[in-house]
PDB file of C-alpha atoms in Angstrom:
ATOM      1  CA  UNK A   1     -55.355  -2.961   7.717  1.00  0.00           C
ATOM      2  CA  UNK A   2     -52.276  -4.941   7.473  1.00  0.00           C
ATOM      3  CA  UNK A   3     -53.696  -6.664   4.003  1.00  0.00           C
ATOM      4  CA  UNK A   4     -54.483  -3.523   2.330  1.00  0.00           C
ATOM      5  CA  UNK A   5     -50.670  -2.145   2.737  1.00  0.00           C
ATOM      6  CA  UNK A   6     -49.419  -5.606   1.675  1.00  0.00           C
ATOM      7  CA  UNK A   7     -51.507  -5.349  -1.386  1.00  0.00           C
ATOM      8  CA  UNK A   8     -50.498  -1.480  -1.977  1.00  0.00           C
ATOM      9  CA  UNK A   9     -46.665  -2.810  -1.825  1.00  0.00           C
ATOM     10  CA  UNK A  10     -47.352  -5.810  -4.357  1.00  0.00           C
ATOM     11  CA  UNK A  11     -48.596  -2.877  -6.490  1.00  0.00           C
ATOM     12  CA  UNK A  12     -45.805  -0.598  -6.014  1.00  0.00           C
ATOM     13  CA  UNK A  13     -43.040  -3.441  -6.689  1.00  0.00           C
ATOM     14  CA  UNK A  14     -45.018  -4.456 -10.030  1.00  0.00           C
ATOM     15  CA  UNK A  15     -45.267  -0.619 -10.780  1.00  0.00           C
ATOM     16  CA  UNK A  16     -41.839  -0.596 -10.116  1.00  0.00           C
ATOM     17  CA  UNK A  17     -40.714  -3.293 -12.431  1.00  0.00           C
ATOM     18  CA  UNK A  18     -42.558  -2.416 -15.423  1.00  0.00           C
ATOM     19  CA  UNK A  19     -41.014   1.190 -15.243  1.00  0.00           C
ATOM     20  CA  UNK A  20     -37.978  -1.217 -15.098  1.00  0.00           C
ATOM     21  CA  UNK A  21     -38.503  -3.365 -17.924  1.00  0.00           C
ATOM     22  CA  UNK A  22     -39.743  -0.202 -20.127  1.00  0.00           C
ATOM     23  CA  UNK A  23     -36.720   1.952 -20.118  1.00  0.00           C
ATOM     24  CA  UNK A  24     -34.586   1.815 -23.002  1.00  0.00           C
ATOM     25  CA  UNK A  25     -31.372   1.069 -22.623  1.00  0.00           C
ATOM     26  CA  UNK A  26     -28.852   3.287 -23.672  1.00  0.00           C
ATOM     27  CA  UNK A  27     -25.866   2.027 -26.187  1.00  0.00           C
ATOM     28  CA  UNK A  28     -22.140   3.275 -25.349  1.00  0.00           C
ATOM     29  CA  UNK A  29     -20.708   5.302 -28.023  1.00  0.00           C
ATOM     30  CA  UNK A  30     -17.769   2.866 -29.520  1.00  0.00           C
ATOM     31  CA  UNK A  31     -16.068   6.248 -29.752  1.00  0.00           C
ATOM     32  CA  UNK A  32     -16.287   7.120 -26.571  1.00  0.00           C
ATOM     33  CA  UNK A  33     -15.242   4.130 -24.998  1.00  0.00           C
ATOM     34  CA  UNK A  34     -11.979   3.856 -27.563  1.00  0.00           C
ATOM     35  CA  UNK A  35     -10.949   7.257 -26.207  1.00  0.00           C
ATOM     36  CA  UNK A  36      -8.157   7.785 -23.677  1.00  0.00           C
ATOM     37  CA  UNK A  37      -9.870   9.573 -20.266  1.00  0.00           C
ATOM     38  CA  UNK A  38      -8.226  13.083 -20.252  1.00  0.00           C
ATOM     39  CA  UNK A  39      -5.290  14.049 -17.703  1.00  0.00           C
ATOM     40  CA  UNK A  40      -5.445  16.928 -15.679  1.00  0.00           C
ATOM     41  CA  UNK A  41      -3.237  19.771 -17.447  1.00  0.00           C
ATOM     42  CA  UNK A  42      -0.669  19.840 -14.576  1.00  0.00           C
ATOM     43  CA  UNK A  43      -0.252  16.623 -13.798  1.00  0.00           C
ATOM     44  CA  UNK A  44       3.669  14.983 -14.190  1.00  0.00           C
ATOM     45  CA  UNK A  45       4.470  11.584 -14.361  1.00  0.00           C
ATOM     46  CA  UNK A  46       7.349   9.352 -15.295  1.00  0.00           C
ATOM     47  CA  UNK A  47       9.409   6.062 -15.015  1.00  0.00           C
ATOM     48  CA  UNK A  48      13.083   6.272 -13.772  1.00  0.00           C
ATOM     49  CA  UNK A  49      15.947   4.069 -15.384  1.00  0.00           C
ATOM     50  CA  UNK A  50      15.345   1.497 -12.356  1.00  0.00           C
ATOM     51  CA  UNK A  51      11.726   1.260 -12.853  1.00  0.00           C
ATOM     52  CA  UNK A  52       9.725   3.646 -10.225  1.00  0.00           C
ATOM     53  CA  UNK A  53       7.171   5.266 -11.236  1.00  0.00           C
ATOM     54  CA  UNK A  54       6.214   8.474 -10.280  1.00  0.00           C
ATOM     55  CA  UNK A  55       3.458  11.359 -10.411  1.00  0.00           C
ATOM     56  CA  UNK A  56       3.117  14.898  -9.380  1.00  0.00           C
ATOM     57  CA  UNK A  57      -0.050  17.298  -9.049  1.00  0.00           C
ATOM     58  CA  UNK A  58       1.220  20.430  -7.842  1.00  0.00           C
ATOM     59  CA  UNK A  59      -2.074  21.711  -5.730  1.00  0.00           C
ATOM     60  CA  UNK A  60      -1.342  25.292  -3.812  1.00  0.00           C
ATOM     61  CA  UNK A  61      -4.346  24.365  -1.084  1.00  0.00           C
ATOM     62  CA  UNK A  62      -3.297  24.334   0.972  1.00  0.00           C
ATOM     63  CA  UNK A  63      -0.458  26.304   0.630  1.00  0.00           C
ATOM     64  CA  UNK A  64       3.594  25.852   1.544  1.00  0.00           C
ATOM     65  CA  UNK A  65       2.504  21.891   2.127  1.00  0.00           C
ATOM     66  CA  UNK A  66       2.518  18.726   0.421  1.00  0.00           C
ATOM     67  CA  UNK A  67       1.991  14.957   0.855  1.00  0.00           C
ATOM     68  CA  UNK A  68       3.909  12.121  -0.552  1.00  0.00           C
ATOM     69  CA  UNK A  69       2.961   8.681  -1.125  1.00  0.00           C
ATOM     70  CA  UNK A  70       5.156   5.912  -1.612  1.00  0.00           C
ATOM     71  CA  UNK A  71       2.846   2.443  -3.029  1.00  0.00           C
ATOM     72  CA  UNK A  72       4.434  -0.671  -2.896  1.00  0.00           C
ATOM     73  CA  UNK A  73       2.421  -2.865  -5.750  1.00  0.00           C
ATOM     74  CA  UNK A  74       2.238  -5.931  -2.783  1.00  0.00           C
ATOM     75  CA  UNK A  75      -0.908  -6.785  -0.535  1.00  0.00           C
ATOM     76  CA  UNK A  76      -1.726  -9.349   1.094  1.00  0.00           C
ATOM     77  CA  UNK A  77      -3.251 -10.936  -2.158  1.00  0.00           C
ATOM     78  CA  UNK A  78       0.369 -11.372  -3.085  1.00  0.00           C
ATOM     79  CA  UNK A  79       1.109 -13.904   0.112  1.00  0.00           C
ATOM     80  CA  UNK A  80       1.607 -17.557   0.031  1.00  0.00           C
ATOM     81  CA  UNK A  81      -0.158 -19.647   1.562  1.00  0.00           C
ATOM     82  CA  UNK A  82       2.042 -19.848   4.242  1.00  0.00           C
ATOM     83  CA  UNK A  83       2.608 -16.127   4.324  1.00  0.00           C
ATOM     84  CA  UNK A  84      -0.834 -15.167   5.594  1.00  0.00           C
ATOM     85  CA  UNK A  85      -0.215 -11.174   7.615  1.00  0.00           C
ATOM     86  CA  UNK A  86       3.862 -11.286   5.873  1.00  0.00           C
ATOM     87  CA  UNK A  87       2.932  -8.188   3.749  1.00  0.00           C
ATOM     88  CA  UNK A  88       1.874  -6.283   7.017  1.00  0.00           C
ATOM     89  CA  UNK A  89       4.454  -7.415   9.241  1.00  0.00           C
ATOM     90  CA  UNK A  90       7.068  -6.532   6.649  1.00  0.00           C
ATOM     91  CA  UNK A  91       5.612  -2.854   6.612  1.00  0.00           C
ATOM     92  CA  UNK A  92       5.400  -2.485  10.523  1.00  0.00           C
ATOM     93  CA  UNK A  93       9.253  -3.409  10.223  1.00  0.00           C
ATOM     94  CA  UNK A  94      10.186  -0.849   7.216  1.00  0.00           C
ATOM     95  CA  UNK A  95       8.634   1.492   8.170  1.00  0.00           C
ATOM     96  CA  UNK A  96       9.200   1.543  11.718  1.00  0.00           C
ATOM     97  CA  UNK A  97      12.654   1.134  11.261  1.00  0.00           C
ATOM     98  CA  UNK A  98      13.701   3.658   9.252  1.00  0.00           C
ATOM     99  CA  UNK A  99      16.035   6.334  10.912  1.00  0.00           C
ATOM    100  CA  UNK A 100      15.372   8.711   8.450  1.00  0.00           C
ATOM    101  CA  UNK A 101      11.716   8.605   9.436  1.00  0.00           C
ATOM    102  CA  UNK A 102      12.516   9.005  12.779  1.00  0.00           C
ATOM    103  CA  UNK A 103      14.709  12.204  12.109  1.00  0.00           C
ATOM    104  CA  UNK A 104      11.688  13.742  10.428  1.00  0.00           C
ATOM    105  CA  UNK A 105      10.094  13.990  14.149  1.00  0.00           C
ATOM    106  CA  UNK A 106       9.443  17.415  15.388  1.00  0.00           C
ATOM    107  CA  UNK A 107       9.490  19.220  12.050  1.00  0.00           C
ATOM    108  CA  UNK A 108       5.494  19.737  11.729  1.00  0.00           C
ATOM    109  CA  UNK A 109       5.564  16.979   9.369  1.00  0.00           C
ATOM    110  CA  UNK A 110       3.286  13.372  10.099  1.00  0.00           C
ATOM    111  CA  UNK A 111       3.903  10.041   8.534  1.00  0.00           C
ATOM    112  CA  UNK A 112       2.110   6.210   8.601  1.00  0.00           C
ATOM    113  CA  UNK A 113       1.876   3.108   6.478  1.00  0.00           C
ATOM    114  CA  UNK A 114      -1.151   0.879   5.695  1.00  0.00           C
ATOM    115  CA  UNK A 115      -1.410  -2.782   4.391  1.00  0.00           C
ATOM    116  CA  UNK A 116      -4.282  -4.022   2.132  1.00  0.00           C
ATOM    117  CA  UNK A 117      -5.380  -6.635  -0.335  1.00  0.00           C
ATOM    118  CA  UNK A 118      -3.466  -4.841  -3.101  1.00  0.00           C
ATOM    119  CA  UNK A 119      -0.797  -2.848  -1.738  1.00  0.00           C
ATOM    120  CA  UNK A 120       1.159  -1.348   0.995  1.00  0.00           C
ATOM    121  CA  UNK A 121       1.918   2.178   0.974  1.00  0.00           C
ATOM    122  CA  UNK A 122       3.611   4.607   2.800  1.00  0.00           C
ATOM    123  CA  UNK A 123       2.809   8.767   3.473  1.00  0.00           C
ATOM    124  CA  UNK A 124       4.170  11.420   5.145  1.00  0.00           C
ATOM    125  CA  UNK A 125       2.465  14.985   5.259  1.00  0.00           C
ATOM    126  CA  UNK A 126       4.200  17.854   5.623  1.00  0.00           C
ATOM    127  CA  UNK A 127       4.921  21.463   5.359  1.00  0.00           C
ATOM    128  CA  UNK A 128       7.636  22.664   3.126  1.00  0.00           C
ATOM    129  CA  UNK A 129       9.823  23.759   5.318  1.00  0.00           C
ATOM    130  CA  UNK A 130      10.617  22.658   8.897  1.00  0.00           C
ATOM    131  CA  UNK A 131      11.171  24.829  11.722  1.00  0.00           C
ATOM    132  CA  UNK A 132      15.346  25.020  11.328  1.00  0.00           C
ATOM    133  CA  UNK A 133      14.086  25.742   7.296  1.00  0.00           C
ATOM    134  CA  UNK A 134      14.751  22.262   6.815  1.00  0.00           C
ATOM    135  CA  UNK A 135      13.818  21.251   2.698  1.00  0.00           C
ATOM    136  CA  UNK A 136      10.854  18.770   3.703  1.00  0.00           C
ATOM    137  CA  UNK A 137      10.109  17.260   0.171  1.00  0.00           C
ATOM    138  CA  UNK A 138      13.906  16.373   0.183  1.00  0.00           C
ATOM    139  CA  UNK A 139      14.133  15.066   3.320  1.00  0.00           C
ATOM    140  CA  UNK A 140      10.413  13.044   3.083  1.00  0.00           C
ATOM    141  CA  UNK A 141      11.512  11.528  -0.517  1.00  0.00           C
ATOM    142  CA  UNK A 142      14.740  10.233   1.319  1.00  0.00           C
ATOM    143  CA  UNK A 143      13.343   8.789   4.028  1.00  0.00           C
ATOM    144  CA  UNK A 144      10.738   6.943   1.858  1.00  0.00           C
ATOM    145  CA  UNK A 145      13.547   5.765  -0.476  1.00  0.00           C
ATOM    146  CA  UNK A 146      15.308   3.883   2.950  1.00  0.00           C
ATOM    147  CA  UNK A 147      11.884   2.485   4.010  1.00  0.00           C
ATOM    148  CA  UNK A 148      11.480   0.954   0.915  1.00  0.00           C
ATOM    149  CA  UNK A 149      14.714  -0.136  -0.320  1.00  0.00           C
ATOM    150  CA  UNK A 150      17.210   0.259   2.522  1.00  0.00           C
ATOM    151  CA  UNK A 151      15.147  -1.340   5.627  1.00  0.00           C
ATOM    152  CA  UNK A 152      17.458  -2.887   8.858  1.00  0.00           C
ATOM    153  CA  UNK A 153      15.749  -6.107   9.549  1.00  0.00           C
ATOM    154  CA  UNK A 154      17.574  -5.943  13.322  1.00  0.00           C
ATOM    155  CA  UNK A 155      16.374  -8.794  15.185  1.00  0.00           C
ATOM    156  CA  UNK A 156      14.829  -6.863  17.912  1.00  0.00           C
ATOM    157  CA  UNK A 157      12.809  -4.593  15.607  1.00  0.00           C
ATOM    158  CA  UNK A 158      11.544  -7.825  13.999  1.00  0.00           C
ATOM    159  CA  UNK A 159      10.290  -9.497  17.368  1.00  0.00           C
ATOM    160  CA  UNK A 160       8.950  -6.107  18.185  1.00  0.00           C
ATOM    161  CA  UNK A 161       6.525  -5.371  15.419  1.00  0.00           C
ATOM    162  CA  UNK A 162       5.612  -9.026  15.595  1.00  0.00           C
ATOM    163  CA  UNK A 163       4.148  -8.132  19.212  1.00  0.00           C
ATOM    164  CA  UNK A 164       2.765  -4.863  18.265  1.00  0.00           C
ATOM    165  CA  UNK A 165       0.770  -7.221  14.682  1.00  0.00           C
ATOM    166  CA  UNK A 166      -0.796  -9.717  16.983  1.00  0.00           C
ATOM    167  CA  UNK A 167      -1.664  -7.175  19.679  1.00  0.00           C
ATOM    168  CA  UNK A 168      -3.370  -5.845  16.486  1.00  0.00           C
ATOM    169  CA  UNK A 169      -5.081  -8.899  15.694  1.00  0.00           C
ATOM    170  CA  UNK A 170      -6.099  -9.746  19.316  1.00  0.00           C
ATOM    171  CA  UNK A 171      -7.521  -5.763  18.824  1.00  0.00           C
ATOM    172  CA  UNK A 172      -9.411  -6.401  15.460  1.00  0.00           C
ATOM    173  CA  UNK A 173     -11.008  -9.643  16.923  1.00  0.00           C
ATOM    174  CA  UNK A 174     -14.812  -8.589  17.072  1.00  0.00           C
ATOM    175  CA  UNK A 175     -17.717 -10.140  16.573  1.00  0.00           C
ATOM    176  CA  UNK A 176     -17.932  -7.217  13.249  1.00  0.00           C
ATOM    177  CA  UNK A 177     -14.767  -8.052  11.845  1.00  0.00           C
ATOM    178  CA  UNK A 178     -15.540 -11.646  11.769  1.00  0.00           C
ATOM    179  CA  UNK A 179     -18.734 -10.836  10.445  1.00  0.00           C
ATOM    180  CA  UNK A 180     -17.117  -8.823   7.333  1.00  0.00           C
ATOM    181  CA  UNK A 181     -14.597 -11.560   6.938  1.00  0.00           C
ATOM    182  CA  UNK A 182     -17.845 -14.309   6.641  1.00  0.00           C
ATOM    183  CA  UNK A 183     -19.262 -11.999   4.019  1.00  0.00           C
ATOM    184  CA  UNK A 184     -15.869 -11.799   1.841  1.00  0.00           C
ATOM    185  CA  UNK A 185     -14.911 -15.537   1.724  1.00  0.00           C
ATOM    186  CA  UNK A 186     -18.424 -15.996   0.400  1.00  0.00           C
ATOM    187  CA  UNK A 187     -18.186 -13.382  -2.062  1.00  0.00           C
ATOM    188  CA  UNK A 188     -15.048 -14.116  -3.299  1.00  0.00           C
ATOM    189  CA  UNK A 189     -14.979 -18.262  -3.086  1.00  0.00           C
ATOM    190  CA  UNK A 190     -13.485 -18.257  -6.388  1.00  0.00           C
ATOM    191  CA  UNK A 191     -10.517 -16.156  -5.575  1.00  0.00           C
ATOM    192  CA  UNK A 192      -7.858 -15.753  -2.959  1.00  0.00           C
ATOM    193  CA  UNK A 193      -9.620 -12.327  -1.588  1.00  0.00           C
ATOM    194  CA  UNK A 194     -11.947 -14.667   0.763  1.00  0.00           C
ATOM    195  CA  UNK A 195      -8.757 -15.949   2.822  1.00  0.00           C
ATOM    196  CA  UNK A 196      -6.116 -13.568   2.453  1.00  0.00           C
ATOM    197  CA  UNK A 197      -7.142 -10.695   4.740  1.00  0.00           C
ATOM    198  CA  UNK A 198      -4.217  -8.465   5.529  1.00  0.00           C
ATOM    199  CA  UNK A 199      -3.892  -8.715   9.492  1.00  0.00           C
ATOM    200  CA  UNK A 200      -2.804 -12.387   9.057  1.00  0.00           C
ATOM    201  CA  UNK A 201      -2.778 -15.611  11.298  1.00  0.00           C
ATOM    202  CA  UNK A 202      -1.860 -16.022  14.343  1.00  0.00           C
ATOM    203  CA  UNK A 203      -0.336 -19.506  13.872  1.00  0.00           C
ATOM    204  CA  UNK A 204       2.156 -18.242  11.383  1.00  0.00           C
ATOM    205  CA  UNK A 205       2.601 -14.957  12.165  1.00  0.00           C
ATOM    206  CA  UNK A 206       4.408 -16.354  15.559  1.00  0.00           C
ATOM    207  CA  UNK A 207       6.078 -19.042  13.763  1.00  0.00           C
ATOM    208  CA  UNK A 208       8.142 -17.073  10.965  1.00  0.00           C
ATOM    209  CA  UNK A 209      11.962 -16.820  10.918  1.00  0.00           C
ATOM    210  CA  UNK A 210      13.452 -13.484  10.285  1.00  0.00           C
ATOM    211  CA  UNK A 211      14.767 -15.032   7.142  1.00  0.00           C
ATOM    212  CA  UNK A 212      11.251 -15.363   5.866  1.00  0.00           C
ATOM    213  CA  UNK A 213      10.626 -11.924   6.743  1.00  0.00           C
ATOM    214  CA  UNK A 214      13.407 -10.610   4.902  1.00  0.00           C
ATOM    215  CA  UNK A 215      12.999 -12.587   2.024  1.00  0.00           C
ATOM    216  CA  UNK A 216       9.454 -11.656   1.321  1.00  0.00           C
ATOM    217  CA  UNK A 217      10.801  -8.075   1.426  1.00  0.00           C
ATOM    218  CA  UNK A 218      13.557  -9.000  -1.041  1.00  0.00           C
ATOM    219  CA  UNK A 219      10.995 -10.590  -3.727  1.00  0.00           C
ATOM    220  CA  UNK A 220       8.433  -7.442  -3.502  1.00  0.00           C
ATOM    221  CA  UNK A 221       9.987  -4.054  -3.097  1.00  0.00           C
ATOM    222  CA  UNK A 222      11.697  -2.746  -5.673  1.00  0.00           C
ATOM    223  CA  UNK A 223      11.682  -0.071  -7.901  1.00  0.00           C
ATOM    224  CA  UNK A 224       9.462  -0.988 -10.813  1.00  0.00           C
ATOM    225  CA  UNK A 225       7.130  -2.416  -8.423  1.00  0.00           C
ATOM    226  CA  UNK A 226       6.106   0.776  -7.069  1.00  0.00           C
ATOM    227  CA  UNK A 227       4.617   4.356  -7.797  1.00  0.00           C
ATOM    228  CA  UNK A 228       5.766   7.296  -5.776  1.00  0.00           C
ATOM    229  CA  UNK A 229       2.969   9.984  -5.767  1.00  0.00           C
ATOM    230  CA  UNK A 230       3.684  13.452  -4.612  1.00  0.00           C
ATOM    231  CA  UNK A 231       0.529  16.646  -4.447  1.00  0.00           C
ATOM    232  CA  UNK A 232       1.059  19.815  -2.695  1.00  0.00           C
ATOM    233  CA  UNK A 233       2.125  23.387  -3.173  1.00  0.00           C
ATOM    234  CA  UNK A 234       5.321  22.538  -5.755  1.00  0.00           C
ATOM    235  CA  UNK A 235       6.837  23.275  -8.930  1.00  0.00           C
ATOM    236  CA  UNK A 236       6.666  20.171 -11.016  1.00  0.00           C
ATOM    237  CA  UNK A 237       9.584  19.987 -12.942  1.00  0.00           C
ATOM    238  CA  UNK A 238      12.397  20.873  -9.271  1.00  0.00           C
ATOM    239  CA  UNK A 239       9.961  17.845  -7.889  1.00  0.00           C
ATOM    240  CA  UNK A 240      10.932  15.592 -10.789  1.00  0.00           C
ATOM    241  CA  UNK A 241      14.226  16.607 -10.286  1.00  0.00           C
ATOM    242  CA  UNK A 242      14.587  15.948  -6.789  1.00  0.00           C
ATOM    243  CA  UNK A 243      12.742  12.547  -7.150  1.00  0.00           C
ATOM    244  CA  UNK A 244      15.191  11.545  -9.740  1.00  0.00           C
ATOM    245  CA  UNK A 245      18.501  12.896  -7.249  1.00  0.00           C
ATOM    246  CA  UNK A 246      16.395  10.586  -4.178  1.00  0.00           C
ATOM    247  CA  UNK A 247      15.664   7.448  -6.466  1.00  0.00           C
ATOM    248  CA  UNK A 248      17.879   7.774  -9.774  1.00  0.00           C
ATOM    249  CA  UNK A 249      20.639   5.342  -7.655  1.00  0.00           C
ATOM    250  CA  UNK A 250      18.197   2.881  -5.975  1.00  0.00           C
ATOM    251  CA  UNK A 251      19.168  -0.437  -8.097  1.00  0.00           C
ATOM    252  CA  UNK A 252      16.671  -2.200 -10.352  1.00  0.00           C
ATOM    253  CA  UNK A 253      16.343  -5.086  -7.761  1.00  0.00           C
ATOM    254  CA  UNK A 254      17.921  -4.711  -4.245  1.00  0.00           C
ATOM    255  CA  UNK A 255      18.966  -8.704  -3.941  1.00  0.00           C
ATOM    256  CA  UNK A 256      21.022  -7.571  -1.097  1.00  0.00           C
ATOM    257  CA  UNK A 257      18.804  -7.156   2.479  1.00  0.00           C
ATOM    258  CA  UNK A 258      21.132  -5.962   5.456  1.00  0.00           C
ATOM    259  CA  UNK A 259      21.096  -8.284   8.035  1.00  0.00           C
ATOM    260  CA  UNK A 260      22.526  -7.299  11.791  1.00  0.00           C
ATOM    261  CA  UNK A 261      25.377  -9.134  12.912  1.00  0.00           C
ATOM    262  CA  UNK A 262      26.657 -11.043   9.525  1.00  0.00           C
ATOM    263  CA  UNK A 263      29.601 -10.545   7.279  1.00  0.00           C
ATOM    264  CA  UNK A 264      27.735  -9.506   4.087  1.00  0.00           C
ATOM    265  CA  UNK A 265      24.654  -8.761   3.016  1.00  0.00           C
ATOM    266  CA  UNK A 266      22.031 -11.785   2.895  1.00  0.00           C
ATOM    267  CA  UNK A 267      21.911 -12.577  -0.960  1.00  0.00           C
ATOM    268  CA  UNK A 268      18.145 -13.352  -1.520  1.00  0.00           C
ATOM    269  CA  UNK A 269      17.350 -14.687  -5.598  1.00  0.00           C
ATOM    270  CA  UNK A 270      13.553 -13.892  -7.014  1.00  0.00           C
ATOM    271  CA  UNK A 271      12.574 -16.194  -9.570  1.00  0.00           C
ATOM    272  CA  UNK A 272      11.835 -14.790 -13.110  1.00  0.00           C
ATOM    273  CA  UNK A 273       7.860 -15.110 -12.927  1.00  0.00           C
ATOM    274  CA  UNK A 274       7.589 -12.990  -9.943  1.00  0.00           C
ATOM    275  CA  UNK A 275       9.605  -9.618 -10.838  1.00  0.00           C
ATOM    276  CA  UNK A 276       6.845  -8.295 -12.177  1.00  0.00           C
ATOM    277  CA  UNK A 277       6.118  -4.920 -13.002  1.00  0.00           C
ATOM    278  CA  UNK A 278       2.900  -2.482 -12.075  1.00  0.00           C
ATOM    279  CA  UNK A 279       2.411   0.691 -13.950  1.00  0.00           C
ATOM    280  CA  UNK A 280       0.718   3.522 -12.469  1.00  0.00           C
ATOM    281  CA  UNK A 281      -2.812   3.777 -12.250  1.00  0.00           C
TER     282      UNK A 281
END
């Protein structure tokens, strides 16, 4: 009968919590706690002169291939309030825009980009070699470096990934996304995470300059604001070398953002409190 199993799960759920309320509780060794987590034995990592950071696992599986991972320290967490989908509309634009990823077409190799609360980062997977015998880890470092630091904010690329972010939004607009984004501005009320979700506004992602766009790219990337991470089948020390040879000449903070069609480079100033530094996880 329906009372008896309502009674039998009263019974369980008071069983349950006494089992609760008896364990002991275990106390963390202070030790423990105070000591540094170990590294794996192969792992590399360093800072360059300018600020990147960088880390290396050399992994032979699977073998003759690596991936590389380029994290810009920048979400959407980091937006203004008037900058609400800027951090993902700048990456659409880098990385789209980069000739150098372009040129990595047709060599076995695959690349993409992501935006999220905390960062924005960049990959490309590849084998070793291309099909000419092309050096891939050269060539992938490169064209990370000019996504990064050396974008082309043309005009037309700008209006272009602007079209392709709200076709994105107009894609993401289901009754389950606005579910999940219900559930995070009540859990985080007290923090910006419960209004600043990465694919933006539609109100200001239409109404931005390219200016803006440019400038937000000006105040986030650079060097010491990202961590390049690189795993595959490599020697660690000729991939700290090469990432030193890609990056060592990438200045501390790019001011200067190439704009198509003017005289000189558009001079864009950061304000002290915001070149800040992230250190590698």
């Amino acid at each position: 009968p329906p009372s008896v199993s309502r009674r039998a799960r009263r019974r369980r759920q008071r069983d349950t919590s006494s089992c609760a309320a008896a364990a002991p509780v275990a106390e963390a060794d202070p030790q423990l706690v105070a000591s540094a987590l170990p590294t794996h034995p192969k792992l590399a990592r360093g800072t360059l002169p300018n600020g990147l950071h960088y880390v290396v696992l050399p992994n032979p599986v699977p073998p003759r291939r690596f991936e590389a991972h380029l994290e810009v320290h920048a979400g959407s967490i980091d937006e203004d309030t008037d900058e609400q989908g800027l951090a993902h509309l700048v990456e659409h634009v880098t990385f789209l825009g980069s000739k150098k990823r372009e040129g990595l077409l047709g060599t076995g190799s695959r690349s993409n980009a992501y935006t999220d609360f905390h960062h924005t980062v960049f990959h490309i997977h590849s084998p070793l070699e291309g099909p000419l015998g092309q050096p891939m880890l050269t060539l992938a470092l490169e064209a990370l470096e000019e996504i990064a630091f050396k974008p082309r904010f043309l005009p037309q690329r700008i209006e272009k990934e602007r079209r392709a972010v709200l076709a994105e939004l107009q894609m993401m607009n289901t009754i389950e996304y606005r579910v999940d984004c219900q559930l995070l501005e009540q859990l985080h009320s007290e923090n910006p995470l419960g209004n600043r979700f990465p694919i933006g506004k539609q109100e200001q992602i239409v109404a931005w300059d390219h200016d803006k766009v440019r400038r937000y790219h000006a105040k986030h990337y650079f060097p010491a604001n990202t961590t390049l991470y690189v795993v595959g089948d490599v020697d660690a020390g000729e991939c700290e070398r090469m990432i030193h040879e890609a990056y060592g000449a990438t200045p501390e903070r790019p001011h200067k953002t190439l704009a198509a069609g003017a005289s000189e480079d558009m001079q864009v100033e950061v304000p002290e409190k915001d070149r800040r530094s992230a250190a590698p996880p």
